Amino acid sequence: MLDLEPINKDFGAYASGLDLSKSLSGRAVEEIEAALDLYSVLVWKNCPINDDQQVSLAENFGKIEVSLLSRVRGKGGPANKSLVPISNVSDEGQMLERDGRRLGSQIANQFWHSDSSFMKSVAKYSFLSARRIPKEGGDTEFADLRAAYDALSDDLKKIINGLIAEHHVFHSRIGLGLKYTSTEIAASPPSYWPLVRSHPITKRKVVFPPVHIRSIKGMTDPEARLLVSELIEHSTQKCFCFTHKWGKGDLVIWDNRMTLHRGKRYDLNESRIMRRITTMVS
Ligand code: OGA
Ligand code: MN
């Protein structure tokens, strides 16, 4: 049976009591989904899992997203292309080039974001497993977008309700100084999502300001980008957040519709190897 120990009152919980490396019963899957509806993030400490087990686990929760990285990466790395290597180590086992785009994209994970908000499909749950962690740093922080919405001023709620934001895969990376050609940018069409959404089951409203937002319909870019940075600043105040300090073998599952997350700095000379897989709302 699933055991839960809340981290914040109704945001984040330590989960245990089920063996995620084995096949799960329908009842266990429902228990995990219900816990995610309530807590948005579940932290499973010391829950070692291999690539195949991680894929099988995620498949219980919906269709698997094919990540953009999997379309461009070569041989090596996890055999299953839906597993995203979140790492400063290449698929061939070398440290990634310090000034390369691939490491730059990994560094972009240190911005507050929601996975794949630039894709046409809605990313639902991400499953992140720690295979090798650095001695220090490399924590992951999560922010509760439901509590953040509730705490917005009435004025700001009025301004953002009904607004549609444009999300683009390279927006945050360009902000970091990574270079993309206009052909590459044009080949990746943006996605559009409301700035305010609600939870499909609990109906709680959330504010949704990931760093991938490039523009907002009906606003100038300076107004839109200032609004997004104000909303990120608001939503990621300490009172809405918790930090997970990884242990080897930890696994964290989060709901991308209800949260923002970001990685924290670590020494890029030390290897950090994580694997992520993400399901979609069908
Ligand atoms: C991710 C991600 C942050 C981290 O896997 O999607 O953003 O701390 N990870 O590795
Ligand atoms: Mn992410």
Coordinates of C-alpha atoms and ligand atoms in Angstrom, one line a residue:
M1 CA 0.0 0.0 0.0
L2 CA 1.1 3.5 -0.7
D3 CA 2.5 5.4 2.3
L4 CA 2.7 9.2 2.1
E5 CA 4.5 11.7 4.3
P6 CA 3.6 15.3 3.3
I7 CA 6.6 17.7 2.7
N8 CA 4.6 20.9 2.7
K9 CA 0.9 20.8 3.8
D10 CA -0.6 19.7 0.5
F11 CA 2.5 20.1 -1.8
G12 CA 5.1 17.3 -2.2
A13 CA 5.1 14.1 -0.3
Y14 CA 7.6 11.4 0.4
A15 CA 6.2 8.2 -1.0
S16 CA 7.0 4.6 -0.1
G17 CA 5.3 1.2 0.3
L18 CA 5.2 0.1 -3.4
D19 CA 8.0 -1.4 -5.4
L20 CA 8.2 0.7 -8.5
S21 CA 10.8 -1.6 -10.1
K22 CA 8.1 -4.3 -10.4
S23 CA 4.8 -4.2 -12.3
L24 CA 2.1 -2.3 -10.5
S25 CA -1.5 -3.3 -9.9
G26 CA -4.2 -1.1 -11.3
R27 CA -5.1 -0.1 -7.8
A28 CA -1.5 1.0 -7.0
V29 CA -1.5 3.1 -10.2
E30 CA -4.8 4.8 -9.1
E31 CA -3.3 5.4 -5.6
I32 CA -0.3 7.1 -7.1
E33 CA -2.5 9.2 -9.4
A34 CA -4.7 10.3 -6.5
A35 CA -1.6 11.2 -4.5
L36 CA -0.3 13.3 -7.4
D37 CA -3.7 15.0 -7.7
L38 CA -3.3 16.0 -4.1
Y39 CA 0.5 16.6 -3.7
S40 CA 1.7 17.3 -7.3
V41 CA 5.2 15.9 -6.5
L42 CA 6.1 12.5 -5.0
V43 CA 9.6 11.8 -3.8
W44 CA 10.6 8.1 -3.6
K45 CA 13.9 7.9 -1.7
N46 CA 16.3 5.1 -2.5
C47 CA 14.2 3.5 -5.2
P48 CA 16.8 2.2 -7.7
I49 CA 15.4 1.5 -11.1
N50 CA 16.9 0.6 -14.5
D51 CA 16.0 2.1 -17.9
D52 CA 13.5 -0.7 -18.8
Q53 CA 11.9 -0.5 -15.4
Q54 CA 11.6 3.2 -15.7
V55 CA 9.9 3.0 -19.1
S56 CA 7.5 0.3 -17.8
L57 CA 6.6 2.4 -14.7
A58 CA 5.8 5.4 -16.8
E59 CA 3.7 3.4 -19.3
N60 CA 1.2 2.8 -16.5
F61 CA 0.3 6.5 -16.5
G62 CA -0.3 7.2 -20.2
K63 CA 1.3 7.7 -23.5
I64 CA 5.0 8.4 -23.4
E65 CA 6.3 11.7 -24.9
V66 CA 9.0 11.5 -27.6
S67 CA 11.4 14.2 -26.5
L68 CA 13.0 16.6 -28.9
L69 CA 16.5 15.5 -27.7
S70 CA 15.7 11.9 -28.7
R71 CA 15.2 13.1 -32.3
V72 CA 18.7 14.6 -32.6
R73 CA 20.9 12.4 -30.4
G74 CA 23.0 9.7 -32.0
K75 CA 23.9 6.2 -30.9
G76 CA 24.7 5.5 -27.3
G77 CA 22.8 6.5 -24.1
P78 CA 19.6 4.8 -23.1
A79 CA 18.4 2.3 -25.8
N80 CA 14.9 3.4 -25.3
K81 CA 14.7 6.8 -27.0
S82 CA 11.8 8.1 -24.8
L83 CA 14.3 8.2 -21.9
V84 CA 15.8 11.6 -21.8
P85 CA 19.4 11.7 -20.5
I86 CA 19.5 14.6 -18.0
S87 CA 23.2 14.8 -17.6
N88 CA 26.5 16.6 -18.2
V89 CA 27.9 13.3 -19.6
S90 CA 27.5 12.4 -23.2
D91 CA 25.8 9.2 -24.5
E92 CA 29.3 7.8 -25.1
G93 CA 30.3 8.5 -21.5
Q94 CA 32.4 11.6 -22.0
M95 CA 31.9 14.9 -20.2
L96 CA 29.9 17.1 -22.5
E97 CA 31.8 20.0 -24.2
R98 CA 31.8 22.9 -21.9
D99 CA 30.7 25.4 -24.7
G100 CA 28.5 23.0 -26.6
R101 CA 24.7 23.4 -27.1
R102 CA 23.9 20.1 -25.4
L103 CA 25.4 21.2 -22.1
G104 CA 23.9 24.6 -22.6
S105 CA 20.5 23.0 -22.9
Q106 CA 21.1 21.1 -19.7
I107 CA 22.1 24.4 -18.0
A108 CA 18.7 25.8 -19.2
N109 CA 17.1 23.3 -16.8
Q110 CA 18.2 25.6 -14.1
F111 CA 15.5 28.1 -15.2
W112 CA 12.1 27.6 -13.6
H113 CA 10.2 25.6 -16.2
S114 CA 7.6 22.9 -16.9
D115 CA 8.8 20.1 -19.1
S116 CA 8.0 20.4 -22.8
S117 CA 5.6 23.3 -22.4
F118 CA 6.8 24.2 -25.9
M119 CA 5.3 21.0 -27.3
K120 CA 1.8 20.6 -28.8
S121 CA 0.9 17.8 -26.4
V122 CA 0.5 18.6 -22.7
A123 CA 3.2 17.0 -20.6
K124 CA 1.6 15.3 -17.6
Y125 CA 3.9 13.4 -15.3
S126 CA 7.7 13.4 -15.4
F127 CA 9.7 10.6 -13.7
L128 CA 13.3 11.5 -12.9
S129 CA 15.7 8.9 -11.6
A130 CA 19.1 9.7 -10.1
R131 CA 21.8 7.3 -11.4
R132 CA 24.9 9.3 -10.4
I133 CA 25.0 12.4 -8.3
P134 CA 27.7 15.0 -7.6
K135 CA 29.1 15.3 -4.1
E136 CA 27.4 18.7 -3.6
G137 CA 24.7 20.7 -5.3
G138 CA 22.5 19.5 -8.2
D139 CA 19.4 19.7 -6.0
T140 CA 16.0 20.1 -7.7
E141 CA 13.4 22.7 -6.6
F142 CA 9.7 22.5 -7.1
A143 CA 7.1 25.3 -6.9
D144 CA 3.3 24.9 -6.3
L145 CA 1.4 26.8 -9.0
R146 CA -2.0 26.2 -7.3
A147 CA -0.9 27.9 -4.1
A148 CA 0.8 30.6 -6.2
Y149 CA -2.4 31.3 -8.1
D150 CA -4.5 31.5 -4.8
A151 CA -2.0 34.1 -3.5
L152 CA -2.1 36.4 -6.5
S153 CA -3.7 39.8 -6.0
D154 CA -7.2 40.2 -7.4
D155 CA -5.8 42.8 -9.8
L156 CA -3.3 40.4 -11.2
K157 CA -5.8 37.6 -11.4
K158 CA -8.0 39.8 -13.5
I159 CA -5.1 40.8 -15.8
I160 CA -4.0 37.2 -16.5
N161 CA -7.3 35.3 -16.7
G162 CA -8.0 34.6 -20.3
L163 CA -4.5 35.4 -21.6
I164 CA -2.8 33.0 -24.0
A165 CA 1.0 32.6 -23.9
E166 CA 3.2 31.4 -26.7
H167 CA 5.9 28.9 -25.6
H168 CA 9.0 28.2 -27.7
V169 CA 11.7 25.6 -27.2
F170 CA 14.7 27.9 -27.8
H171 CA 13.5 31.0 -26.0
S172 CA 15.2 30.3 -22.7
R173 CA 18.3 28.8 -24.4
I174 CA 18.6 31.9 -26.6
G175 CA 18.5 33.9 -23.4
L176 CA 21.5 31.9 -22.2
G177 CA 23.4 32.9 -25.4
L178 CA 23.0 29.7 -27.3
K179 CA 22.8 30.3 -31.0
Y180 CA 20.2 28.8 -33.4
T181 CA 19.7 29.5 -37.1
S182 CA 16.5 31.0 -38.3
T183 CA 15.8 27.8 -40.1
E184 CA 16.2 25.8 -36.8
I185 CA 13.9 28.3 -35.0
A186 CA 11.3 28.1 -37.7
A187 CA 11.4 24.3 -37.8
S188 CA 10.2 24.2 -34.2
P189 CA 6.7 25.7 -34.1
P190 CA 5.6 27.2 -30.8
S191 CA 2.7 26.0 -28.6
Y192 CA 0.0 28.2 -27.0
W193 CA -1.4 27.7 -23.5
P194 CA -3.5 29.8 -21.2
L195 CA -1.7 31.6 -18.4
V196 CA -4.3 30.3 -16.0
R197 CA -5.4 26.7 -16.1
S198 CA -7.2 24.4 -13.7
H199 CA -6.7 21.0 -12.4
P200 CA -8.9 18.5 -14.3
I201 CA -10.0 16.7 -11.1
T202 CA -9.7 19.1 -8.2
K203 CA -10.5 22.1 -10.4
R204 CA -8.0 24.2 -8.5
K205 CA -6.7 27.0 -10.6
V206 CA -3.0 27.3 -11.4
V207 CA -0.9 30.1 -12.8
F208 CA 1.3 28.8 -15.6
P209 CA 4.4 31.0 -16.3
P210 CA 7.3 28.7 -17.4
V211 CA 10.4 30.3 -18.7
H212 CA 9.6 29.0 -22.2
I213 CA 7.0 31.7 -22.7
R214 CA 8.2 34.0 -25.5
S215 CA 5.1 36.2 -26.0
I216 CA 1.5 36.7 -24.9
K217 CA -1.3 37.3 -27.4
G218 CA -2.4 40.9 -27.4
M219 CA 0.6 42.2 -25.5
T220 CA 3.9 43.8 -26.6
D221 CA 7.0 41.6 -25.9
P222 CA 8.3 43.9 -23.2
E223 CA 5.0 43.9 -21.4
A224 CA 4.6 40.1 -21.8
R225 CA 8.1 39.2 -20.7
L226 CA 8.0 41.5 -17.7
L227 CA 4.6 39.9 -16.7
V228 CA 6.1 36.4 -17.0
S229 CA 9.1 37.3 -14.9
E230 CA 6.8 38.9 -12.3
L231 CA 4.7 35.7 -12.2
I232 CA 7.7 33.4 -11.9
E233 CA 9.1 35.6 -9.1
H234 CA 5.7 35.4 -7.3
S235 CA 5.2 31.7 -7.9
T236 CA 8.6 30.6 -6.7
Q237 CA 8.7 32.3 -3.3
K238 CA 10.0 30.1 -0.6
C239 CA 6.5 29.5 0.9
F240 CA 5.4 27.7 -2.3
C241 CA 8.5 25.6 -2.8
F242 CA 10.5 22.7 -1.6
T243 CA 14.0 21.5 -2.5
H244 CA 14.9 17.8 -3.1
K245 CA 18.5 16.9 -2.2
W246 CA 19.1 13.8 -4.3
G247 CA 20.4 10.5 -3.0
K248 CA 21.6 8.0 -5.5
G249 CA 18.6 5.9 -6.6
D250 CA 16.0 8.5 -5.7
L251 CA 13.1 8.9 -8.0
V252 CA 10.8 11.9 -8.2
I253 CA 7.5 12.0 -10.0
W254 CA 5.8 15.4 -10.7
D255 CA 2.8 16.8 -12.4
N256 CA 4.0 19.3 -15.0
R257 CA 0.6 21.0 -15.2
M258 CA 0.7 22.0 -11.5
T259 CA 4.3 22.8 -10.9
L260 CA 7.4 24.6 -12.0
H261 CA 10.8 23.0 -11.3
R262 CA 14.5 23.8 -11.8
G263 CA 17.8 22.1 -11.2
K264 CA 20.4 23.8 -9.0
R265 CA 24.0 24.5 -9.8
Y266 CA 26.7 21.8 -9.4
D267 CA 30.3 21.4 -10.4
L268 CA 30.2 20.6 -14.1
N269 CA 33.5 18.8 -13.8
E270 CA 31.8 16.1 -11.7
S271 CA 29.4 13.8 -13.5
R272 CA 25.7 13.9 -12.7
I273 CA 23.6 11.3 -14.5
M274 CA 19.8 11.3 -14.4
R275 CA 17.2 9.8 -16.6
R276 CA 13.8 11.3 -17.2
I277 CA 10.7 10.0 -18.9
T278 CA 7.5 12.1 -19.4
T279 CA 3.9 11.1 -20.1
M280 CA 1.4 13.1 -22.0
V281 CA -2.3 14.0 -21.5
S282 CA -3.8 12.0 -24.2
Ligands
OGA1 C1 14.2 17.6 -15.8 C2 14.8 18.7 -15.1 C3 16.2 19.2 -13.2 C4 17.4 18.6 -12.5 O1 14.7 16.4 -15.7 O2 13.3 17.8 -16.6 O3 14.5 19.8 -15.3 O4 17.6 18.9 -11.4 N1 15.7 18.3 -14.2 O5 18.0 17.7 -13.2
MN2 MN 12.6 19.7 -16.5

